[in-house]
């Protein structure tokens, strides 16, 4: 995803909008398509029939009915309405609506999606999307100047010749002062009452505004080692983790500059959540433990203060510089999976009668991250389709369609492979047209190229994936598989091991272990291959899929490693799932036709003959 770092607020304490030449000020009547920006000083209401944008109350009105939208969506609309007829770039909107934070362009898409639904703008008659450039507000806009504030009547003036005031007159003159005192006391009482209500409101954990989904602040990691030399490491992890999280689709991340203001302070999670309008806090600490350095990380619900997830990472001190990126990557990857699951559970728990595209997409990805099974992938695909029915431009739902469809074909789950491939191709073309740097979009493109037997082009696609997001573990895994298909087993092992370091509990871990075993086998290291393949077979427990070729490698590796009895037992398990399996049949479905790979794979058939598989 494209990301942008929000600019700091100007030193004169005005917001970027107030300093902008396009801030709200100028003629009363505005039009669209090239008419000047609004420049009336301090309007309170902006009209674009049949709606009114009430700037003072911070809401949209349709007649007397108030339309509820998120605060950032309101700011997004306010900025567009203040610049009617002008193409407003994505960068300008990101800077204006999210100053001091790092967010992806998905935040803009979420705002537009919410507005299209709230304002019935499905035909873009209000907000026009200009592909890859930005947005333009199309409707005619009129501004209302602030109503004149009634002023108190001027006090009567007297000349030296006037009669002195009588006692009755003095009483009348004193009444305004008495009335003002009563007003002040009443105002104070109201203020105290209001503050009490605010305190009660906050006490029950109900925020005034709704934070964006997947909004998070990475608080400065605490160095409890007592070693000042570790301060740089704690600070580096904080900044790097903020940057890496901002790459995740749909993530809204507060900038390090803002997060740093909480350094060394006692933190109340709920107060921080309200101050920054985020849903989650990520806290961490660095602890010495002998020659080891331990990093504790925990995810906190900013609404309740509850701890949602915790993880501990350990590394040797002398390897600290080399491992810093790996540690940050592992935290970002684990947090991505966990946040997806948490958001899915939250939307399901809220039991919305009509879940929106974001809710459905999150649930779909949660199912994919839970387990790599045909049932999960099919259920996820249904949710992605429903999301696209609600929002045809939901890019993460498009990515889900592409991912679930291609993996289903590659794993032999698809009942209609040609249709699924065509569906995935259409999804990825549309997705990358909207967001050329979408990580999952390029990942699905790599899947498709692998399925079409173009391993070199697939390798280039997966290289693009890990360049866009160096912590995307599946990208490294698939890069390793393409290296294996090109007959480069040593390079394959490096990439696959890196994927496992980043995501040691990944749903695809069994397949990744198996591919390392295949690579070891192709290098002639049969004993090492049996270790990796045994783990893969134990985890996958499904020799009926195309990846069951890993089970065949396990049989062959045992035979070539001088363990014939174990090889025959493993072959019996394999043939129970594939009773018609033969060496000729395995040759026909080999997942690469590259000359180097084919030559290395000859050892597979040799071991299978020893174990007893028929030709």
Coordinates of C-alpha atoms in Angstrom, one line a residue:
X1 CA 0.0 0.0 0.0
X2 CA 1.1 3.6 -0.5
X3 CA 1.6 5.3 2.8
X4 CA 2.2 8.9 3.7
X5 CA 3.6 10.4 6.9
X6 CA 1.3 13.2 8.1
X7 CA 2.9 16.6 8.6
X8 CA 3.2 18.3 11.9
X9 CA 0.8 21.0 13.0
X10 CA 2.0 24.5 12.1
X11 CA 3.8 26.4 14.9
X12 CA 1.1 29.0 15.2
X13 CA -1.2 26.2 16.5
X14 CA -3.6 26.5 13.5
X15 CA -4.5 23.3 11.7
X16 CA -3.3 22.6 8.2
X17 CA -6.8 23.3 6.9
X18 CA -6.8 26.8 8.5
X19 CA -3.5 27.6 6.9
X20 CA -4.5 26.2 3.5
X21 CA -5.4 28.6 0.7
X22 CA -8.4 26.2 0.3
X23 CA -9.7 26.6 3.8
X24 CA -13.3 27.6 4.3
X25 CA -13.6 31.3 3.3
X26 CA -14.9 33.5 0.2
X27 CA -18.1 34.0 -1.9
X28 CA -21.4 32.7 -0.6
X29 CA -22.5 30.8 -3.7
X30 CA -20.4 28.0 -5.0
X31 CA -20.7 25.7 -7.9
X32 CA -19.0 22.6 -9.2
X33 CA -16.6 21.8 -12.0
X34 CA -14.1 24.6 -11.8
X35 CA -15.9 27.2 -9.7
X36 CA -13.9 28.8 -7.0
X37 CA -13.2 27.3 -3.5
X38 CA -15.3 28.4 -0.6
X39 CA -14.0 31.5 1.1
X40 CA -16.7 32.8 3.3
X41 CA -15.2 33.6 6.7
X42 CA -16.4 31.0 9.2
X43 CA -19.5 29.4 7.6
X44 CA -21.5 27.2 9.9
X45 CA -23.4 25.2 7.3
X46 CA -22.6 24.1 3.8
X47 CA -25.6 23.1 1.6
X48 CA -25.5 20.6 -1.2
X49 CA -29.1 19.5 -1.9
X50 CA -30.6 17.6 -0.3
X51 CA -28.0 17.6 2.4
X52 CA -26.5 20.1 4.9
X53 CA -23.1 19.8 6.3
X54 CA -23.3 21.4 9.8
X55 CA -19.8 22.4 10.7
X56 CA -20.7 23.6 14.2
X57 CA -22.4 20.3 15.2
X58 CA -20.1 18.1 13.2
X59 CA -22.8 16.2 11.4
X60 CA -24.7 15.8 8.1
X61 CA -28.4 16.6 8.0
X62 CA -31.0 15.3 5.6
X63 CA -34.0 17.6 6.4
X64 CA -34.3 17.3 10.2
X65 CA -32.7 13.9 10.3
X66 CA -29.0 13.6 11.3
X67 CA -26.9 11.1 9.4
X68 CA -24.2 9.4 11.6
X69 CA -20.7 9.1 10.1
X70 CA -17.3 8.6 11.7
X71 CA -15.4 11.8 12.6
X72 CA -12.6 11.3 10.0
X73 CA -15.2 10.6 7.4
X74 CA -16.9 13.9 8.3
X75 CA -13.5 15.7 8.0
X76 CA -12.9 14.0 4.6
X77 CA -16.3 15.3 3.4
X78 CA -15.8 18.7 4.9
X79 CA -12.5 19.1 3.0
X80 CA -14.0 18.0 -0.3
X81 CA -17.1 20.2 0.1
X82 CA -14.9 23.2 0.8
X83 CA -13.2 22.6 -2.5
X84 CA -16.0 21.9 -4.9
X85 CA -15.3 21.1 -8.5
X86 CA -11.5 20.8 -7.9
X87 CA -9.6 17.6 -8.1
X88 CA -8.2 16.9 -4.6
X89 CA -5.3 14.6 -4.7
X90 CA -5.0 11.6 -2.4
X91 CA -1.8 13.0 -0.8
X92 CA -3.6 16.3 -0.1
X93 CA -6.5 14.5 1.6
X94 CA -4.3 12.3 3.6
X95 CA -2.3 15.3 4.9
X96 CA -5.4 17.3 5.6
X97 CA -7.6 14.7 7.3
X98 CA -4.8 12.7 9.1
X99 CA -2.1 15.2 10.2
X100 CA 0.6 13.6 12.3
X101 CA -0.3 10.0 11.5
X102 CA 0.8 7.3 9.1
X103 CA -2.2 5.8 7.2
X104 CA -2.6 4.0 3.9
X105 CA -4.9 4.9 1.0
X106 CA -7.3 2.3 2.3
X107 CA -8.3 5.0 4.9
X108 CA -9.6 7.2 2.0
X109 CA -11.4 4.2 0.4
X110 CA -13.1 3.5 3.8
X111 CA -14.3 7.2 4.0
X112 CA -15.6 7.2 0.4
X113 CA -17.4 3.8 1.0
X114 CA -19.1 5.1 4.1
X115 CA -20.1 8.4 2.4
X116 CA -21.5 6.6 -0.7
X117 CA -23.7 4.5 1.6
X118 CA -24.7 7.4 3.8
X119 CA -25.5 9.9 1.0
X120 CA -26.8 7.4 -1.5
X121 CA -24.0 8.4 -3.9
X122 CA -23.7 5.0 -5.7
X123 CA -23.7 6.8 -9.1
X124 CA -20.9 9.3 -8.0
X125 CA -23.1 12.3 -8.5
X126 CA -21.7 13.9 -5.4
X127 CA -18.1 12.5 -5.0
X128 CA -16.4 11.6 -8.3
X129 CA -13.5 9.1 -8.0
X130 CA -10.7 10.1 -10.4
X131 CA -8.8 6.8 -10.9
X132 CA -5.3 6.7 -9.3
X133 CA -5.4 10.5 -8.7
X134 CA -8.0 11.6 -6.1
X135 CA -11.5 12.8 -5.7
X136 CA -13.7 15.7 -6.9
X137 CA -16.9 17.0 -5.3
X138 CA -19.4 17.5 -8.1
X139 CA -22.5 19.1 -6.5
X140 CA -23.2 22.8 -6.2
X141 CA -22.5 24.1 -2.7
X142 CA -23.7 27.2 -0.9
X143 CA -22.4 28.5 2.4
X144 CA -24.3 30.2 5.2
X145 CA -22.4 32.9 7.1
X146 CA -22.6 32.7 10.9
X147 CA -25.7 34.2 12.3
X148 CA -25.2 37.6 13.9
X149 CA -24.8 37.3 17.7
X150 CA -27.3 39.5 19.5
X151 CA -25.6 42.3 21.4
X152 CA -26.7 43.8 24.7
X153 CA -28.4 47.2 24.5
X154 CA -26.1 50.1 25.0
X155 CA -26.1 51.5 28.5
X156 CA -27.8 55.0 28.7
X157 CA -25.4 57.9 28.7
X158 CA -26.0 61.0 30.8
X159 CA -24.8 64.6 30.6
X160 CA -23.9 66.8 33.5
X161 CA -27.3 68.4 33.3
X162 CA -29.2 65.2 33.7
X163 CA -30.9 64.6 36.9
X164 CA -29.1 62.2 39.3
X165 CA -30.5 58.7 39.3
X166 CA -33.2 57.9 41.7
X167 CA -33.2 54.9 44.1
X168 CA -35.5 53.2 41.6
X169 CA -33.1 54.0 38.8
X170 CA -30.2 52.6 40.8
X171 CA -32.1 49.4 41.4
X172 CA -32.6 49.1 37.6
X173 CA -29.0 49.8 36.9
X174 CA -27.9 47.1 39.4
X175 CA -30.2 44.4 37.9
X176 CA -28.0 43.6 34.9
X177 CA -25.0 43.0 37.2
X178 CA -27.2 40.8 39.4
X179 CA -28.5 39.0 36.3
X180 CA -25.0 38.5 35.0
X181 CA -23.9 37.0 38.3
X182 CA -26.9 34.6 38.2
X183 CA -26.0 33.6 34.6
X184 CA -22.4 33.0 35.6
X185 CA -23.5 30.8 38.6
X186 CA -25.9 28.9 36.3
X187 CA -23.3 28.4 33.7
X188 CA -20.8 27.1 36.3
X189 CA -23.4 24.7 37.6
X190 CA -24.2 23.5 34.1
X191 CA -20.4 23.1 33.4
X192 CA -19.9 21.1 36.6
X193 CA -23.0 19.0 35.7
X194 CA -21.6 18.4 32.2
X195 CA -18.2 17.5 33.4
X196 CA -19.8 15.0 35.7
X197 CA -21.7 13.5 32.8
X198 CA -18.5 13.4 30.8
X199 CA -16.8 11.6 33.6
X200 CA -19.7 9.1 33.8
X201 CA -19.6 8.7 30.0
X202 CA -15.9 7.9 30.0
X203 CA -16.3 5.7 33.1
X204 CA -18.5 3.3 31.2
X205 CA -16.1 3.2 28.3
X206 CA -18.2 4.8 25.7
X207 CA -16.1 7.2 23.6
X208 CA -17.6 10.3 22.0
X209 CA -16.3 9.3 18.6
X210 CA -15.8 5.9 17.0
X211 CA -12.2 5.1 16.2
X212 CA -11.3 3.8 12.8
X213 CA -11.2 0.0 12.5
X214 CA -7.6 -1.4 12.9
X215 CA -6.4 2.0 14.3
X216 CA -3.3 1.6 16.5
X217 CA -0.6 3.6 18.2
X218 CA 2.8 1.9 18.9
X219 CA 3.8 3.4 22.2
X220 CA 7.6 3.9 22.9
X221 CA 9.1 0.6 23.9
X222 CA 10.4 0.6 27.5
X223 CA 14.1 -0.2 28.0
X224 CA 14.2 -1.8 31.5
X225 CA 17.7 -3.2 31.1
X226 CA 19.3 -0.2 32.8
X227 CA 21.8 -0.2 29.9
X228 CA 21.7 3.1 28.0
X229 CA 23.2 1.3 25.0
X230 CA 19.9 -0.5 24.6
X231 CA 17.9 2.7 24.4
X232 CA 18.6 2.9 20.6
X233 CA 17.3 -0.6 20.2
X234 CA 14.1 0.1 22.0
X235 CA 13.6 3.3 20.0
X236 CA 14.5 1.6 16.7
X237 CA 12.0 -1.2 17.3
X238 CA 9.2 1.3 18.0
X239 CA 9.8 3.3 14.8
X240 CA 10.4 0.3 12.6
X241 CA 7.3 -1.4 13.9
X242 CA 5.2 1.7 13.3
X243 CA 6.5 1.8 9.7
X244 CA 5.9 -1.9 9.1
X245 CA 2.4 -1.8 10.5
X246 CA 1.5 1.1 8.3
X247 CA 2.1 -1.2 5.3
X248 CA -0.7 -3.5 6.3
X249 CA -3.9 -3.0 4.2
X250 CA -6.5 -1.0 6.1
X251 CA -4.2 -0.1 9.0
X252 CA -4.4 3.3 10.6
X253 CA -1.2 4.0 12.5
X254 CA -0.3 7.1 14.6
X255 CA 3.0 8.6 13.7
X256 CA 6.1 8.0 15.8
X257 CA 6.4 11.7 16.5
X258 CA 3.0 11.8 18.3
X259 CA 3.6 8.4 20.0
X260 CA 6.9 9.7 21.4
X261 CA 5.1 12.3 23.5
X262 CA 4.0 9.4 25.8
X263 CA 7.6 8.3 26.4
X264 CA 8.3 7.8 30.1
X265 CA 4.8 8.6 31.2
X266 CA 2.3 6.6 33.2
X267 CA -0.2 5.4 30.6
X268 CA -4.0 5.0 31.0
X269 CA -4.9 3.0 27.9
X270 CA -8.4 4.3 27.7
X271 CA -7.3 7.9 28.0
X272 CA -4.7 7.5 25.3
X273 CA -7.3 5.8 23.1
X274 CA -9.7 8.8 23.5
X275 CA -6.9 11.4 23.0
X276 CA -5.7 9.8 19.7
X277 CA -9.0 8.3 18.7
X278 CA -7.5 4.8 18.2
X279 CA -8.9 1.4 18.9
X280 CA -5.7 -0.4 20.0
X281 CA -2.4 0.3 21.8
X282 CA 0.7 -1.7 21.2
X283 CA 3.1 -1.7 24.2
X284 CA 6.5 -3.3 24.6
X285 CA 9.6 -3.6 26.8
X286 CA 13.1 -4.8 26.4
X287 CA 14.6 -7.0 29.2
X288 CA 18.1 -8.4 29.7
X289 CA 18.3 -12.1 30.6
X290 CA 21.9 -13.3 30.8
X291 CA 23.3 -13.3 27.3
X292 CA 19.8 -13.1 26.0
X293 CA 17.6 -10.1 25.3
X294 CA 13.9 -10.6 25.8
X295 CA 11.2 -8.4 24.1
X296 CA 7.7 -8.5 25.5
X297 CA 4.9 -7.1 23.3
X298 CA 1.2 -6.8 24.2
X299 CA -1.9 -5.5 22.4
X300 CA -4.3 -3.5 24.5
X301 CA -8.0 -2.6 23.8
X302 CA -8.1 1.2 24.1
X303 CA -11.8 1.1 24.9
X304 CA -11.6 -1.2 27.9
X305 CA -7.9 -1.4 28.8
X306 CA -8.1 -5.2 28.4
X307 CA -5.0 -7.1 27.1
X308 CA -5.9 -8.9 23.9
X309 CA -2.6 -10.5 22.8
X310 CA 0.9 -10.9 24.2
X311 CA 4.0 -12.4 22.8
X312 CA 7.6 -12.8 23.9
X313 CA 10.7 -12.8 21.6
X314 CA 14.3 -13.7 22.7
X315 CA 17.6 -13.3 20.9
X316 CA 21.3 -13.3 21.7
X317 CA 22.8 -9.9 22.4
X318 CA 25.7 -10.2 20.1
X319 CA 23.3 -10.9 17.2
X320 CA 21.1 -7.9 18.0
X321 CA 21.9 -5.8 14.9
X322 CA 21.4 -8.6 12.5
X323 CA 18.1 -9.8 14.2
X324 CA 16.4 -6.5 14.7
X325 CA 14.6 -6.5 11.4
X326 CA 13.6 -10.1 11.9
X327 CA 12.2 -9.4 15.3
X328 CA 10.2 -6.4 14.1
X329 CA 9.0 -8.5 11.1
X330 CA 7.8 -11.3 13.4
X331 CA 5.9 -8.8 15.6
X332 CA 4.3 -7.1 12.7
X333 CA 3.3 -10.4 11.1
X334 CA 1.9 -11.9 14.3
X335 CA 0.0 -8.7 15.1
X336 CA -1.5 -8.6 11.6
X337 CA -3.0 -12.1 12.0
X338 CA -4.1 -11.4 15.6
X339 CA -5.7 -8.0 14.7
X340 CA -7.6 -9.6 11.8
X341 CA -9.0 -12.2 14.1
X342 CA -9.9 -9.7 16.8
X343 CA -11.6 -7.3 14.3
X344 CA -13.5 -10.3 12.8
X345 CA -14.7 -11.3 16.3
X346 CA -15.7 -7.8 17.1
X347 CA -17.8 -7.3 14.0
X348 CA -19.5 -10.6 14.6
X349 CA -20.1 -9.9 18.3
X350 CA -21.7 -6.6 17.4
X351 CA -24.2 -8.6 15.4
X352 CA -24.9 -5.9 12.8
X353 CA -28.1 -6.6 10.8
X354 CA -26.4 -5.4 7.6
X355 CA -22.6 -5.8 7.8
X356 CA -20.6 -3.5 5.5
X357 CA -17.9 -4.4 3.1
X358 CA -15.1 -3.9 5.7
X359 CA -16.8 -6.3 8.2
X360 CA -17.3 -9.0 5.6
X361 CA -13.8 -8.7 4.2
X362 CA -12.3 -8.9 7.7
X363 CA -14.2 -12.0 8.5
X364 CA -13.1 -13.6 5.2
X365 CA -9.4 -13.0 5.9
X366 CA -9.8 -14.2 9.5
X367 CA -11.0 -17.6 8.1
X368 CA -8.1 -17.8 5.7
X369 CA -5.7 -17.0 8.5
X370 CA -7.3 -19.6 10.8
X371 CA -6.6 -22.8 8.9
X372 CA -5.6 -23.7 5.4
X373 CA -8.6 -26.0 4.5
X374 CA -10.9 -26.2 1.5
X375 CA -13.9 -25.4 3.7
X376 CA -12.4 -22.3 5.2
X377 CA -11.3 -21.0 1.8
X378 CA -14.8 -21.5 0.3
X379 CA -16.5 -19.8 3.2
X380 CA -14.1 -16.9 3.0
X381 CA -14.7 -16.6 -0.7
X382 CA -18.5 -16.3 -0.1
X383 CA -17.8 -13.4 2.4
X384 CA -15.5 -11.6 -0.1
X385 CA -18.2 -11.9 -2.8
X386 CA -20.8 -10.4 -0.4
X387 CA -18.4 -7.6 0.4
X388 CA -18.0 -6.7 -3.3
X389 CA -21.7 -6.6 -3.7
X390 CA -21.8 -3.9 -1.1
X391 CA -18.8 -2.1 -2.4
X392 CA -17.5 -3.0 -5.9
X393 CA -14.2 -1.1 -5.2
X394 CA -13.4 -3.0 -1.9
X395 CA -9.8 -3.8 -2.8
X396 CA -9.1 -6.2 0.0
X397 CA -12.1 -8.2 -0.9
X398 CA -10.8 -8.4 -4.5
X399 CA -7.5 -9.6 -3.0
X400 CA -9.4 -12.2 -1.0
X401 CA -11.2 -13.5 -4.1
X402 CA -7.9 -13.8 -6.0
X403 CA -6.1 -15.5 -3.1
X404 CA -8.8 -18.0 -2.2
X405 CA -9.5 -18.9 -5.9
X406 CA -5.9 -19.5 -6.9
X407 CA -5.0 -21.4 -3.7
X408 CA -8.0 -23.6 -4.2
X409 CA -6.8 -24.4 -7.7
X410 CA -3.2 -25.0 -6.6
X411 CA -4.3 -27.3 -3.8
X412 CA -6.8 -29.3 -5.9
X413 CA -9.9 -28.1 -4.0
X414 CA -11.5 -26.3 -6.9
X415 CA -14.5 -28.0 -8.7
X416 CA -14.1 -25.6 -11.7
X417 CA -10.4 -24.7 -12.0
X418 CA -10.7 -22.7 -15.2
X419 CA -13.5 -20.6 -13.8
X420 CA -11.6 -19.9 -10.6
X421 CA -8.5 -18.9 -12.4
X422 CA -10.5 -16.5 -14.7
X423 CA -12.2 -15.1 -11.6
X424 CA -8.8 -14.6 -9.9
X425 CA -7.3 -12.9 -13.0
X426 CA -10.2 -10.5 -13.3
X427 CA -9.9 -9.6 -9.6
X428 CA -6.2 -9.0 -9.6
X429 CA -6.4 -6.8 -12.8
X430 CA -9.1 -4.6 -11.3
X431 CA -7.3 -4.5 -7.9
X432 CA -3.9 -3.4 -9.3
X433 CA -5.6 -0.8 -11.6
X434 CA -6.9 0.8 -8.4
X435 CA -3.8 0.2 -6.2
X436 CA -0.7 -0.6 -8.2
X437 CA 1.3 -1.3 -5.0
X438 CA -1.2 -3.6 -3.3
X439 CA 1.0 -6.4 -1.8
X440 CA -1.6 -9.1 -1.9
X441 CA -2.5 -8.2 -5.5
X442 CA 1.1 -8.8 -6.6
X443 CA 1.1 -12.0 -4.5
X444 CA -2.0 -13.3 -6.3
X445 CA -0.4 -12.4 -9.6
X446 CA 2.6 -14.6 -8.6
X447 CA 0.2 -17.4 -7.8
X448 CA -1.4 -17.2 -11.2
X449 CA 2.0 -17.2 -13.0
X450 CA 3.0 -20.3 -11.0
X451 CA -0.2 -22.0 -11.9
X452 CA 0.5 -21.1 -15.6
X453 CA 4.0 -22.7 -15.3
X454 CA 5.9 -19.4 -15.6
X455 CA 8.3 -19.7 -12.6
X456 CA 10.7 -16.9 -13.6
X457 CA 7.9 -14.4 -14.0
X458 CA 6.3 -15.7 -10.8
X459 CA 9.7 -15.2 -9.0
X460 CA 9.7 -11.6 -10.2
X461 CA 6.2 -11.1 -8.9
X462 CA 7.1 -12.4 -5.4
X463 CA 10.3 -10.3 -5.4
X464 CA 8.0 -7.3 -5.9
X465 CA 5.8 -8.5 -3.0
X466 CA 8.7 -8.7 -0.5
X467 CA 10.1 -5.4 -1.7
X468 CA 6.7 -3.7 -1.1
X469 CA 6.4 -5.4 2.4
X470 CA 9.6 -6.9 3.7
X471 CA 7.6 -8.6 6.5
X472 CA 5.1 -10.4 4.3
X473 CA 5.9 -14.0 5.2
X474 CA 3.8 -15.7 2.5
X475 CA 5.8 -13.7 -0.1
X476 CA 9.1 -15.1 1.0
X477 CA 7.6 -18.6 1.1
X478 CA 6.3 -18.4 -2.5
X479 CA 9.6 -16.8 -3.6
X480 CA 11.3 -19.9 -2.1
X481 CA 8.9 -22.3 -4.0
X482 CA 9.6 -20.5 -7.3
X483 CA 13.4 -20.8 -6.6
X484 CA 12.8 -24.6 -6.1
X485 CA 10.8 -24.8 -9.3
X486 CA 13.7 -23.2 -11.1
X487 CA 16.1 -25.8 -9.8
X488 CA 17.7 -23.5 -7.2
X489 CA 17.2 -25.5 -3.9
X490 CA 19.8 -23.6 -1.8
X491 CA 18.1 -20.2 -2.6
X492 CA 14.7 -21.8 -1.9
X493 CA 15.8 -22.8 1.6
X494 CA 16.9 -19.3 2.4
X495 CA 13.6 -17.7 1.5
X496 CA 11.5 -20.5 3.1
X497 CA 13.4 -20.3 6.4
X498 CA 13.0 -16.5 6.4
X499 CA 9.2 -17.0 6.0
X500 CA 9.1 -19.3 8.9
X501 CA 11.1 -16.9 11.1
X502 CA 8.6 -14.2 10.3
X503 CA 5.5 -16.3 10.9
X504 CA 6.4 -19.5 12.9
X505 CA 2.7 -20.2 13.5
X506 CA 1.4 -19.5 10.0
X507 CA -1.6 -21.7 8.8
X508 CA 0.7 -22.7 5.9
X509 CA 3.6 -23.7 8.0
X510 CA 3.2 -27.4 7.2
X511 CA 3.6 -26.7 3.5
X512 CA 6.6 -24.4 4.0
X513 CA 8.4 -27.1 6.1
X514 CA 7.6 -29.6 3.3
X515 CA 9.1 -27.5 0.6
X516 CA 12.3 -27.1 2.7
X517 CA 12.4 -30.9 2.9
X518 CA 12.0 -31.1 -0.9
X519 CA 14.8 -28.6 -1.4
X520 CA 17.1 -30.6 1.0
X521 CA 16.2 -33.8 -1.0
X522 CA 17.1 -32.1 -4.3
X523 CA 20.5 -31.2 -2.7
X524 CA 21.0 -34.9 -2.0
X525 CA 20.8 -34.5 1.8
X526 CA 18.3 -37.3 2.4
X527 CA 18.6 -37.5 6.2
X528 CA 17.9 -33.8 6.6
X529 CA 15.1 -34.1 4.2
X530 CA 13.4 -36.8 6.3
X531 CA 13.4 -34.5 9.3
X532 CA 11.7 -31.6 7.5
X533 CA 9.3 -33.8 5.6
X534 CA 8.3 -35.8 8.7
X535 CA 7.2 -32.6 10.4
X536 CA 5.3 -31.5 7.3
X537 CA 3.5 -34.8 6.9
X538 CA 2.5 -34.7 10.6
X539 CA 1.1 -31.2 10.3
X540 CA -0.6 -31.5 6.9
X541 CA -2.1 -35.0 7.5
X542 CA -3.7 -34.7 4.0
X543 CA -1.9 -36.8 1.5
X544 CA -4.9 -36.5 -0.9
X545 CA -4.0 -33.0 -2.1
X546 CA -1.5 -32.0 -4.8
X547 CA 0.9 -31.0 -2.1
X548 CA 0.8 -34.7 -1.2
X549 CA 3.8 -34.9 -3.5
X550 CA 5.7 -33.9 -0.3
X551 CA 4.4 -37.2 1.2
X552 CA 5.9 -39.0 -1.8
X553 CA 9.2 -37.2 -1.2
X554 CA 9.1 -38.4 2.5
X555 CA 8.7 -42.0 1.4
X556 CA 11.6 -41.7 -1.1
X557 CA 13.8 -39.9 1.4
X558 CA 13.4 -42.6 4.0
X559 CA 14.2 -45.2 1.4
X560 CA 17.4 -43.4 0.2
X561 CA 18.4 -42.7 3.8
X562 CA 18.6 -46.5 4.4
X563 CA 15.3 -46.8 6.4
X564 CA 13.4 -49.3 4.2
X565 CA 10.9 -50.5 6.8
X566 CA 9.8 -46.9 7.6
X567 CA 9.7 -46.1 3.9
X568 CA 7.3 -49.0 3.3
X569 CA 5.0 -47.9 6.2
X570 CA 5.0 -44.4 4.9
X571 CA 4.2 -45.6 1.4
X572 CA 1.2 -47.6 2.8
X573 CA -0.2 -44.4 4.3
X574 CA 0.4 -42.5 1.0
X575 CA -1.4 -45.2 -1.1
X576 CA -4.4 -45.3 1.3
X577 CA -5.1 -41.7 0.2
X578 CA -3.9 -42.2 -3.4
X579 CA -4.5 -45.9 -4.2
X580 CA -3.9 -45.4 -7.9
X581 CA -0.6 -43.6 -7.5
X582 CA 2.2 -44.6 -9.8
X583 CA 5.6 -43.3 -10.7
X584 CA 4.3 -42.4 -14.1
X585 CA 1.4 -40.5 -12.6
X586 CA 3.8 -38.5 -10.4
X587 CA 5.9 -37.6 -13.4
X588 CA 2.8 -36.3 -15.1
X589 CA 1.9 -33.9 -12.3
X590 CA 5.4 -32.7 -11.5
X591 CA 5.0 -29.0 -10.5
X592 CA 7.8 -27.8 -12.6
X593 CA 9.1 -28.6 -16.1
X594 CA 12.4 -26.7 -15.8
X595 CA 15.4 -28.8 -16.8
X596 CA 17.3 -28.4 -13.6
X597 CA 14.3 -29.3 -11.5
X598 CA 13.4 -32.3 -13.6
X599 CA 17.0 -33.6 -13.3
X600 CA 17.0 -33.2 -9.5
X601 CA 13.6 -34.9 -9.2
X602 CA 14.9 -38.2 -10.7
X603 CA 16.0 -39.1 -7.2
X604 CA 12.4 -39.0 -6.1
X605 CA 11.4 -41.9 -8.5
X606 CA 14.5 -43.9 -7.5
X607 CA 13.6 -43.9 -3.8
X608 CA 9.9 -44.7 -4.6
X609 CA 11.0 -47.8 -6.6
X610 CA 13.0 -49.0 -3.6
X611 CA 10.0 -48.4 -1.3
X612 CA 7.7 -50.4 -3.7
X613 CA 5.6 -47.9 -5.7
X614 CA 4.7 -49.4 -9.1
X615 CA 5.8 -47.8 -12.3

